[in-house]
Amino acid sequence: MAALAADAEAGLESVFPQELGLFADAFPVEARYRFCGHELSIAQHHGAQLGVAAPVWEAALTLCEYFEAQKLNFWGKKVIELGAGTGVVGILAALLGGDVTITDLPVAMKQIEENVRRNMPAECRTRTRVCALSWGVDHKEFPPSYDFILGADIVYLKHTYPLLIRTLQHLCGAQSTIYLSSKMRQEHSTALFFETLLPVHFASKLVFRDEVENINIYKVTCKSDIRQ
């Protein structure tokens, strides 16, 4: 198990190298979005060091749009976002009243912190935390039983799938709801995760499908939780 975690961390570091001078070779891009009555200004530091953590991916925007369409209530709820990248999903959940922990690998922390400062009023920052989390490695440093666990486009490295499952198992309690929004990339065996691996451990339901963008949103709960 330890060897698997070490291999996965090595694979992740090849995508998110941890180096000094984080934004030295990056070119910043600002994007603006409006969800649930909130105007968001999201910085994206494109470059080799942040890699795929830099941009706002379409699956994240689709998940934000889903929150708006479903009028999801995060007020007073304990929320964690995994693999946040820019933090746009977690930031929206915090603006909607959630007590939110936004997580990713250490290399992404500065970008997320910048976006929290850009978008969160001072009164909201006290219930918004930005923390490094490596799946399957230090997940037990986080408390279990969040009300909502969120992830957008985090299913794309096959060797990390067992680590993501293990992390979800720790974070998820009987009252938890997981929302995973994902581009269904054949080349990354994304369907394998959602159709084969995830259902072994959780109750999973496809709640939204964007045929044009090939994006699915899954609502996931513990198997003992029979909520529809």
mmCIF file of C-alpha atoms in Angstrom:
data_model
loop_
_atom_site.group_PDB
_atom_site.id
_atom_site.type_symbol
_atom_site.label_atom_id
_atom_site.label_comp_id
_atom_site.label_asym_id
_atom_site.label_seq_id
_atom_site.Cartn_x
_atom_site.Cartn_y
_atom_site.Cartn_z
ATOM 1 C CA MET A 1 0.000 0.000 0.000
ATOM 2 C CA ALA A 2 2.847 2.370 0.927
ATOM 3 C CA ALA A 3 4.591 1.537 -2.334
ATOM 4 C CA LEU A 4 1.416 2.303 -4.284
ATOM 5 C CA ALA A 5 1.084 5.665 -2.555
ATOM 6 C CA ALA A 6 4.721 6.504 -3.269
ATOM 7 C CA ASP A 7 4.356 5.571 -6.929
ATOM 8 C CA ALA A 8 1.220 7.673 -7.218
ATOM 9 C CA GLU A 9 2.892 10.684 -5.602
ATOM 10 C CA ALA A 10 5.768 10.347 -8.041
ATOM 11 C CA GLY A 11 3.317 10.262 -10.923
ATOM 12 C CA LEU A 12 1.490 13.313 -9.631
ATOM 13 C CA GLU A 13 4.744 15.210 -9.190
ATOM 14 C CA SER A 14 5.517 14.623 -12.841
ATOM 15 C CA VAL A 15 2.331 16.527 -13.625
ATOM 16 C CA PHE A 16 2.647 19.065 -10.803
ATOM 17 C CA PRO A 17 6.422 19.511 -10.232
ATOM 18 C CA GLN A 18 7.203 21.192 -6.919
ATOM 19 C CA GLU A 19 9.809 23.869 -7.544
ATOM 20 C CA LEU A 20 10.827 27.217 -6.146
ATOM 21 C CA GLY A 21 9.683 30.348 -7.942
ATOM 22 C CA LEU A 22 6.241 28.945 -8.597
ATOM 23 C CA PHE A 23 5.065 31.509 -11.136
ATOM 24 C CA ALA A 24 8.482 32.251 -12.675
ATOM 25 C CA ASP A 25 7.598 30.850 -16.106
ATOM 26 C CA ALA A 26 3.854 31.366 -15.850
ATOM 27 C CA PHE A 27 1.675 33.772 -17.776
ATOM 28 C CA PRO A 28 -1.393 34.856 -15.824
ATOM 29 C CA VAL A 29 -4.844 34.901 -17.345
ATOM 30 C CA GLU A 30 -7.920 36.288 -15.639
ATOM 31 C CA ALA A 31 -11.356 34.880 -16.405
ATOM 32 C CA ARG A 32 -14.687 36.146 -15.142
ATOM 33 C CA TYR A 33 -17.764 34.048 -14.454
ATOM 34 C CA ARG A 34 -21.168 34.633 -12.906
ATOM 35 C CA PHE A 35 -22.923 31.917 -10.900
ATOM 36 C CA CYS A 36 -25.743 32.117 -8.373
ATOM 37 C CA GLY A 37 -25.628 35.918 -8.392
ATOM 38 C CA HIS A 38 -21.889 36.061 -7.660
ATOM 39 C CA GLU A 39 -19.294 37.551 -10.016
ATOM 40 C CA LEU A 40 -16.060 35.547 -9.865
ATOM 41 C CA SER A 41 -12.628 36.694 -11.007
ATOM 42 C CA ILE A 42 -10.365 33.667 -11.399
ATOM 43 C CA ALA A 43 -6.606 33.893 -11.967
ATOM 44 C CA GLN A 44 -4.956 31.098 -13.955
ATOM 45 C CA HIS A 45 -1.151 30.923 -13.976
ATOM 46 C CA HIS A 46 -0.484 28.888 -17.106
ATOM 47 C CA GLY A 47 2.959 27.373 -17.391
ATOM 48 C CA ALA A 48 5.016 24.223 -16.980
ATOM 49 C CA GLN A 49 5.087 24.318 -13.200
ATOM 50 C CA LEU A 50 1.363 24.386 -12.517
ATOM 51 C CA GLY A 51 0.536 22.262 -15.551
ATOM 52 C CA VAL A 52 -3.055 21.030 -15.570
ATOM 53 C CA ALA A 53 -3.743 22.757 -12.226
ATOM 54 C CA ALA A 54 -3.587 26.189 -13.871
ATOM 55 C CA PRO A 55 -6.758 26.477 -15.973
ATOM 56 C CA VAL A 56 -10.438 26.502 -15.156
ATOM 57 C CA TRP A 57 -11.636 23.265 -16.742
ATOM 58 C CA GLU A 58 -15.064 23.005 -18.343
ATOM 59 C CA ALA A 59 -16.128 20.326 -15.874
ATOM 60 C CA ALA A 60 -15.670 22.813 -13.022
ATOM 61 C CA LEU A 61 -17.887 25.369 -14.760
ATOM 62 C CA THR A 62 -20.459 22.661 -15.471
ATOM 63 C CA LEU A 63 -20.534 21.753 -11.777
ATOM 64 C CA CYS A 64 -21.009 25.422 -10.820
ATOM 65 C CA GLU A 65 -23.852 25.675 -13.325
ATOM 66 C CA TYR A 66 -25.384 22.538 -11.806
ATOM 67 C CA PHE A 67 -25.288 24.098 -8.335
ATOM 68 C CA GLU A 68 -27.115 27.124 -9.736
ATOM 69 C CA ALA A 69 -29.722 25.084 -11.618
ATOM 70 C CA GLN A 70 -30.417 22.849 -8.612
ATOM 71 C CA LYS A 71 -30.318 25.757 -6.143
ATOM 72 C CA LEU A 72 -28.099 23.697 -3.871
ATOM 73 C CA ASN A 73 -27.921 24.953 -0.303
ATOM 74 C CA PHE A 74 -24.449 24.966 1.244
ATOM 75 C CA TRP A 75 -25.366 27.270 4.110
ATOM 76 C CA GLY A 76 -23.736 26.047 7.309
ATOM 77 C CA LYS A 77 -22.549 22.847 5.625
ATOM 78 C CA LYS A 78 -19.087 21.343 5.989
ATOM 79 C CA VAL A 79 -17.593 21.159 2.484
ATOM 80 C CA ILE A 80 -14.288 19.967 1.009
ATOM 81 C CA GLU A 81 -13.099 20.305 -2.587
ATOM 82 C CA LEU A 82 -10.501 17.850 -3.907
ATOM 83 C CA GLY A 83 -8.027 18.653 -6.681
ATOM 84 C CA ALA A 84 -9.270 22.226 -6.745
ATOM 85 C CA GLY A 85 -6.771 23.743 -9.217
ATOM 86 C CA THR A 86 -8.055 27.311 -9.331
ATOM 87 C CA GLY A 87 -10.529 26.758 -6.484
ATOM 88 C CA VAL A 88 -13.519 28.055 -8.443
ATOM 89 C CA VAL A 89 -15.901 25.309 -7.247
ATOM 90 C CA GLY A 90 -14.948 25.610 -3.578
ATOM 91 C CA ILE A 91 -15.045 29.394 -3.719
ATOM 92 C CA LEU A 92 -18.601 29.305 -5.064
ATOM 93 C CA ALA A 93 -19.628 26.848 -2.340
ATOM 94 C CA ALA A 94 -18.177 29.228 0.273
ATOM 95 C CA LEU A 95 -19.980 32.220 -1.218
ATOM 96 C CA LEU A 96 -23.153 30.139 -0.952
ATOM 97 C CA GLY A 97 -22.634 29.792 2.793
ATOM 98 C CA GLY A 98 -20.485 26.683 3.121
ATOM 99 C CA ASP A 99 -17.709 26.101 5.642
ATOM 100 C CA VAL A 100 -15.233 25.099 2.936
ATOM 101 C CA THR A 101 -11.806 23.477 2.810
ATOM 102 C CA ILE A 102 -10.227 23.820 -0.645
ATOM 103 C CA THR A 103 -7.476 21.281 -1.331
ATOM 104 C CA ASP A 104 -4.925 20.287 -3.945
ATOM 105 C CA LEU A 105 -1.240 19.384 -4.076
ATOM 106 C CA PRO A 106 1.194 21.907 -2.543
ATOM 107 C CA VAL A 107 2.150 23.405 -5.910
ATOM 108 C CA ALA A 108 -1.392 24.732 -6.414
ATOM 109 C CA MET A 109 -1.730 26.468 -3.040
ATOM 110 C CA LYS A 110 -0.586 29.951 -4.126
ATOM 111 C CA GLN A 111 -3.001 30.072 -7.056
ATOM 112 C CA ILE A 112 -5.943 28.964 -4.899
ATOM 113 C CA GLU A 113 -5.036 31.420 -2.148
ATOM 114 C CA GLU A 114 -4.880 34.231 -4.694
ATOM 115 C CA ASN A 115 -8.337 33.374 -5.993
ATOM 116 C CA VAL A 116 -9.761 33.208 -2.481
ATOM 117 C CA ARG A 117 -8.411 36.718 -1.819
ATOM 118 C CA ARG A 118 -9.845 37.941 -5.126
ATOM 119 C CA ASN A 119 -13.349 36.640 -4.529
ATOM 120 C CA MET A 120 -14.086 36.115 -0.855
ATOM 121 C CA PRO A 121 -15.288 39.021 1.305
ATOM 122 C CA ALA A 122 -13.425 39.281 4.604
ATOM 123 C CA GLU A 123 -16.379 37.895 6.544
ATOM 124 C CA CYS A 124 -16.353 34.724 4.408
ATOM 125 C CA ARG A 125 -12.622 34.025 4.647
ATOM 126 C CA THR A 126 -12.918 32.884 8.258
ATOM 127 C CA ARG A 127 -14.809 29.817 7.018
ATOM 128 C CA THR A 128 -12.627 29.172 3.973
ATOM 129 C CA ARG A 129 -9.388 27.213 4.300
ATOM 130 C CA VAL A 130 -6.804 26.294 1.656
ATOM 131 C CA CYS A 131 -4.880 23.119 2.480
ATOM 132 C CA ALA A 132 -2.522 20.719 0.721
ATOM 133 C CA LEU A 133 -3.882 17.184 0.429
ATOM 134 C CA SER A 134 -2.248 14.225 -1.346
ATOM 135 C CA TRP A 135 -4.811 11.482 -1.891
ATOM 136 C CA GLY A 136 -4.099 8.233 -0.118
ATOM 137 C CA VAL A 137 -1.107 9.786 1.665
ATOM 138 C CA ASP A 138 -2.221 12.434 4.165
ATOM 139 C CA HIS A 139 -6.012 12.209 3.819
ATOM 140 C CA LYS A 140 -6.367 11.021 7.417
ATOM 141 C CA GLU A 141 -5.151 14.412 8.599
ATOM 142 C CA PHE A 142 -8.583 15.694 7.534
ATOM 143 C CA PRO A 143 -11.717 14.991 9.566
ATOM 144 C CA PRO A 144 -14.235 12.461 8.240
ATOM 145 C CA SER A 145 -17.904 12.984 7.479
ATOM 146 C CA TYR A 146 -18.089 16.167 5.412
ATOM 147 C CA ASP A 147 -21.571 17.192 4.319
ATOM 148 C CA PHE A 148 -20.371 17.761 0.740
ATOM 149 C CA ILE A 149 -17.280 16.481 -1.052
ATOM 150 C CA LEU A 150 -16.685 18.128 -4.432
ATOM 151 C CA GLY A 151 -14.399 17.316 -7.335
ATOM 152 C CA ALA A 152 -14.221 18.628 -10.906
ATOM 153 C CA ASP A 153 -12.080 16.903 -13.544
ATOM 154 C CA ILE A 154 -10.013 15.008 -10.997
ATOM 155 C CA VAL A 155 -10.402 11.574 -12.636
ATOM 156 C CA TYR A 156 -7.745 11.394 -15.345
ATOM 157 C CA LEU A 157 -4.665 9.599 -13.941
ATOM 158 C CA LYS A 158 -5.442 5.889 -13.746
ATOM 159 C CA HIS A 159 -2.781 5.057 -11.161
ATOM 160 C CA THR A 160 -4.327 7.583 -8.730
ATOM 161 C CA TYR A 161 -7.807 6.039 -8.839
ATOM 162 C CA PRO A 162 -7.260 3.710 -5.819
ATOM 163 C CA LEU A 163 -5.874 6.647 -3.841
ATOM 164 C CA LEU A 164 -8.884 8.799 -4.688
ATOM 165 C CA ILE A 165 -11.237 5.984 -3.629
ATOM 166 C CA ARG A 166 -9.368 5.611 -0.328
ATOM 167 C CA THR A 167 -9.559 9.356 0.279
ATOM 168 C CA LEU A 168 -13.279 9.475 -0.471
ATOM 169 C CA GLN A 169 -13.881 6.556 1.890
ATOM 170 C CA HIS A 170 -12.199 8.452 4.713
ATOM 171 C CA LEU A 171 -13.938 11.778 4.064
ATOM 172 C CA CYS A 172 -17.415 10.366 3.394
ATOM 173 C CA GLY A 173 -19.883 9.641 6.190
ATOM 174 C CA ALA A 174 -23.496 8.496 6.261
ATOM 175 C CA GLN A 175 -24.764 12.060 5.735
ATOM 176 C CA SER A 176 -22.216 12.978 3.045
ATOM 177 C CA THR A 177 -22.974 13.763 -0.575
ATOM 178 C CA ILE A 178 -20.184 13.657 -3.152
ATOM 179 C CA TYR A 179 -20.497 15.522 -6.450
ATOM 180 C CA LEU A 180 -17.950 14.570 -9.117
ATOM 181 C CA SER A 181 -17.990 16.372 -12.469
ATOM 182 C CA SER A 182 -15.793 14.849 -15.139
ATOM 183 C CA LYS A 183 -14.884 14.995 -18.784
ATOM 184 C CA MET A 184 -15.325 11.379 -19.892
ATOM 185 C CA ARG A 185 -11.941 10.874 -21.550
ATOM 186 C CA GLN A 186 -11.567 7.475 -23.153
ATOM 187 C CA GLU A 187 -7.783 7.762 -23.226
ATOM 188 C CA HIS A 188 -7.685 8.105 -19.426
ATOM 189 C CA SER A 189 -10.170 5.289 -18.712
ATOM 190 C CA THR A 190 -12.450 7.753 -16.926
ATOM 191 C CA ALA A 191 -15.473 5.514 -17.498
ATOM 192 C CA LEU A 192 -13.622 2.658 -15.762
ATOM 193 C CA PHE A 193 -13.486 4.710 -12.584
ATOM 194 C CA PHE A 194 -17.140 5.747 -12.605
ATOM 195 C CA GLU A 195 -18.699 2.568 -13.983
ATOM 196 C CA THR A 196 -16.509 -0.119 -12.407
ATOM 197 C CA LEU A 197 -14.345 1.098 -9.506
ATOM 198 C CA LEU A 198 -16.561 3.682 -7.795
ATOM 199 C CA PRO A 199 -19.724 1.498 -7.602
ATOM 200 C CA VAL A 200 -17.814 -1.175 -5.669
ATOM 201 C CA HIS A 201 -17.497 1.203 -2.734
ATOM 202 C CA PHE A 202 -20.271 3.791 -3.137
ATOM 203 C CA ALA A 203 -23.786 4.312 -4.415
ATOM 204 C CA SER A 204 -23.380 6.404 -7.556
ATOM 205 C CA LYS A 205 -25.959 8.063 -9.784
ATOM 206 C CA LEU A 206 -25.500 10.032 -13.015
ATOM 207 C CA VAL A 207 -27.459 13.243 -12.397
ATOM 208 C CA PHE A 208 -26.356 15.364 -15.364
ATOM 209 C CA ARG A 209 -24.917 14.749 -18.814
ATOM 210 C CA ASP A 210 -23.578 17.356 -21.263
ATOM 211 C CA GLU A 211 -23.464 15.539 -24.599
ATOM 212 C CA VAL A 212 -21.693 18.373 -26.396
ATOM 213 C CA GLU A 213 -18.818 18.682 -23.904
ATOM 214 C CA ASN A 214 -18.888 14.975 -22.948
ATOM 215 C CA ILE A 215 -19.137 15.877 -19.259
ATOM 216 C CA ASN A 216 -20.948 13.831 -16.613
ATOM 217 C CA ILE A 217 -21.893 14.821 -13.080
ATOM 218 C CA TYR A 218 -22.286 11.993 -10.564
ATOM 219 C CA LYS A 219 -23.972 12.173 -7.177
ATOM 220 C CA VAL A 220 -22.271 9.713 -4.866
ATOM 221 C CA THR A 221 -23.147 8.539 -1.348
ATOM 222 C CA CYS A 222 -22.190 5.778 1.033
ATOM 223 C CA LYS A 223 -23.858 2.497 0.127
ATOM 224 C CA SER A 224 -25.678 2.476 3.452
ATOM 225 C CA ASP A 225 -27.277 5.788 2.491
ATOM 226 C CA ILE A 226 -30.389 5.065 0.405
ATOM 227 C CA ARG A 227 -31.260 8.677 -0.369
ATOM 228 C CA GLN A 228 -32.286 9.322 -3.959
#
